Amino acid sequence: MIRDQDVLESLRETVRRFVRDRLIPAEAQVENDNAIPAALVEEMRGLGLFGMSIPETYGGLGLTMEEEVTIALELGYTSPAFRSVIGTNNGIGSQGIIVDGTPAQKDYWLPLMARGAVIGSFALTEPDCGSDAGAIVTRAERDGDHYVLNGTKRYITNAPVADVFTLMARTGGPGPGGISAFLVPRDSSGLSLGPVDKKMGQRGTRTCDVILQDCRVPAEAIIGGQEGQGFKTAMKVLNRGRLHIAAVCVGAAQRLCDESVSFARNRVQFGKPIAEHQLVQAMLADSATETFAGRCMVIEAARRFDAGQRIILEAASAKLFCSEMVGRVADRAVQIHGGAGYMQDYAVEHFFRDVRLFRLYEGTSQIQQIIIARELTAA
Ligand code: COS
């Protein structure tokens, strides 16, 4: 389904060069500052990276899923925070509008997101609702030609820099069918942000609470113009997002493999490079094999998506396998580096902390297992 192999190759090469020449050298600075240098964000804008998955009609690059995961594999090769800056605009912050938005919502928001002029974010999780997304309690009450929103959204990626949230709130009764999705601008009256969360890893990616206290949005802010569709919109966004995360995991695993091989070739113990010791070789071989397996999964699932197939099972399987897999690869990478792997001088130290989040967000591993089992056993 790739339209033009040359165009994709050139984009992949551009991103690969950008990652290696510009982003990897800035990883230590991101760790120290807990922020992405503004100049690099500007360069990402210039490369069109904010609008990769937004259709060309709206000023994006309009990548197919196979093309998108190909680029995600490259971006995963560096600190996940760099990908997160552009991640919400390409994924969970824009896809609700793309899949279910009204023509007016698409015309207004997508061109702005595609060029990175506004940052989109996705607000589903709440203090008491993470895995059980159908139980959210944030309410949206109709008041004339407005809705009034009250509630708190938690751990919202890019919220501190976001301009607009795809935000799920309850307009009806209990359960998934009572949820609607809204486009809530950051400058809406009654919307405020909590302090930036202090995370274990992925420094440079900012998350915080989004607090709604009698927050008023016009009635046309409801995605698709219809109440009660918000849970399904969120699920469609997540199906796609999970495949993207899987690709990022594979990119990170590749980096960890490369760092491990390079270290093992240079580190001499017992009179020879540790790469020549069989117990180290076993770890390298297992990591390379699992990384290759993950790569095959994401490419195959993306091809099925582009062919119009339902990929709920494949996306959940890829997310489950790849996020768990990169955890094992990161653990071996630290082991291969020995004491050095525990030191901040080596990239594997921050990757070890960074990749832990992949097993948690956009659905924990246990949620992926539930989704897979349900798909397998559905009548
Ligand atoms: N894709 C498309 N539609 C889906 C879907 C999916 N992956 N999952 C559920 N739906 C649909 C169902 O088909 C159902 O539609 P009908 O009412 O027409 O039958 C509707 O949505 C409700 O589904 P269901 O009854 O399965 O809802 P549950 O409350 O049981 O949902 C899961 C359970 C686990 C699937 C859901 O709560 C979930 O994905 N949780 C994880 C949330 C998450 O990833 N959070 C991370 C936050 S974003 S960083």
Coordinates of N, CA, C and O and ligand atoms in Angstrom, one line a residue, residues 92 122 124-125 130-134 176 231-232 235-236 238-239 242 312 360-364 367-368 370-371 374, ligand 1:
I92 N -3.1 10.6 18.9 CA -4.3 10.7 19.8 C -4.9 12.1 19.8 O -6.1 12.3 20.1
F122 N -5.0 14.6 24.2 CA -6.1 13.6 24.3 C -6.4 13.4 25.8 O -5.5 12.9 26.5
L124 N -8.6 11.4 28.3 CA -9.5 10.3 28.6 C -9.4 10.0 30.1 O -10.4 10.0 30.9
T125 N -8.2 9.6 30.5 CA -7.9 9.1 31.9 C -8.3 10.1 32.9 O -8.2 11.3 32.8
G130 N -8.7 4.6 34.8 CA -7.6 4.5 33.9 C -8.0 3.4 32.9 O -8.5 3.6 31.8
S131 N -7.8 2.1 33.3 CA -8.2 1.0 32.4 C -9.7 0.9 32.1 O -10.1 0.6 31.0
D132 N -10.5 1.3 33.1 CA -11.9 1.2 32.9 C -12.4 2.5 32.3 O -13.1 3.3 33.0
A133 N -12.1 2.7 31.1 CA -12.3 4.0 30.4 C -13.8 4.3 30.3 O -14.2 5.5 30.2
G134 N -14.6 3.3 30.3 CA -16.1 3.5 30.1 C -16.8 4.0 31.4 O -18.0 4.2 31.4
P176 N -20.1 3.1 28.7 CA -19.5 3.6 27.5 C -20.5 4.5 26.6 O -20.1 5.5 26.0
F231 N -17.0 7.3 23.4 CA -16.2 6.1 23.8 C -15.7 5.4 22.5 O -14.5 5.0 22.4
K232 N -16.5 5.3 21.5 CA -16.1 4.6 20.3 C -15.0 5.4 19.5 O -14.1 4.8 19.0
M235 N -11.9 4.7 21.3 CA -11.3 3.3 21.0 C -10.7 3.3 19.6 O -9.7 2.7 19.5
K236 N -11.3 4.0 18.7 CA -10.8 4.0 17.3 C -9.4 4.6 17.3 O -8.4 4.2 16.7
L238 N -7.4 4.8 19.8 CA -6.4 4.0 20.6 C -6.0 2.8 19.7 O -4.9 2.4 19.8
N239 N -6.9 2.2 18.9 CA -6.5 1.1 18.1 C -5.3 1.4 17.3 O -4.3 0.7 17.1
R242 N -2.1 2.4 19.4 CA -1.4 1.2 20.0 C -0.4 0.6 19.0 O 0.7 0.2 19.3
I312 N -8.1 -4.6 15.4 CA -8.1 -4.5 16.9 C -7.2 -5.5 17.5 O -6.4 -5.2 18.4
L360 N 2.3 0.7 30.0 CA 1.3 1.3 30.8 C 0.3 2.2 30.0 O -0.9 2.1 30.1
Y361 N 0.9 3.1 29.1 CA -0.1 4.0 28.5 C -0.7 3.5 27.2 O -0.2 2.5 26.7
E362 N -1.8 4.1 26.8 CA -2.6 3.7 25.7 C -3.1 2.2 25.9 O -3.2 1.4 25.0
G363 N -3.3 1.9 27.2 CA -3.8 0.6 27.6 C -2.6 -0.3 28.1 O -1.6 -0.5 27.4
T364 N -2.8 -0.7 29.4 CA -1.7 -1.6 30.0 C -1.6 -2.9 29.2 O -2.5 -3.3 28.5
I367 N -4.7 -4.9 29.8 CA -5.9 -4.4 28.9 C -5.7 -5.0 27.5 O -6.6 -5.5 26.9
Q368 N -4.4 -5.0 27.0 CA -4.2 -5.6 25.6 C -4.6 -7.1 25.7 O -5.2 -7.6 24.7
I370 N -6.8 -8.5 27.5 CA -8.3 -8.6 27.6 C -8.9 -8.4 26.2 O -9.7 -9.1 25.7
I371 N -8.3 -7.3 25.5 CA -8.8 -7.0 24.1 C -8.6 -8.2 23.2 O -9.5 -8.6 22.4
R374 N -10.9 -11.1 24.0 CA -12.3 -10.8 23.6 C -12.4 -11.0 22.1 O -13.5 -11.5 21.6
Ligands
COS1 N1 -12.4 -0.5 18.7 C1 -13.6 -0.1 18.3 N2 -14.7 -0.2 19.0 C2 -14.6 -0.7 20.3 C3 -13.3 -1.1 20.8 C4 -12.2 -1.0 19.9 N3 -11.0 -1.3 20.3 N4 -13.5 -1.5 22.0 C5 -14.8 -1.4 22.3 N5 -15.5 -0.8 21.2 C6 -16.9 -0.6 21.1 C7 -17.6 -1.9 21.4 O1 -17.8 -2.6 20.2 C8 -19.0 -1.4 22.0 O2 -19.8 -1.0 20.9 P1 -21.4 -1.3 20.9 O3 -21.9 -0.6 22.1 O4 -21.9 -0.9 19.6 O5 -21.5 -2.8 21.1 C9 -18.6 -0.2 22.7 O6 -17.3 0.3 22.2 C10 -18.4 -0.4 24.2 O7 -17.4 -1.5 24.3 P2 -17.3 -2.4 25.6 O8 -18.6 -2.9 26.0 O9 -16.3 -3.5 25.2 O10 -16.7 -1.5 26.7 P3 -15.8 -1.8 27.9 O11 -16.2 -0.8 29.0 O12 -16.0 -3.2 28.3 O13 -14.3 -1.6 27.4 C11 -12.0 -1.9 27.3 C12 -13.3 -2.3 27.8 C13 -11.0 -2.6 28.1 C14 -11.9 -2.3 25.8 C15 -11.8 -0.3 27.4 O14 -12.2 0.1 28.6 C16 -10.3 0.1 27.2 O15 -9.8 0.1 26.1 N6 -9.6 0.4 28.3 C17 -8.3 0.9 28.2 C18 -8.3 2.4 28.1 C19 -7.0 3.0 27.7 O16 -6.3 2.5 26.8 N7 -6.6 4.0 28.5 C20 -5.4 4.7 28.2 C21 -5.7 6.1 28.2 S1 -5.1 6.9 26.8 S2 -3.2 7.2 27.1

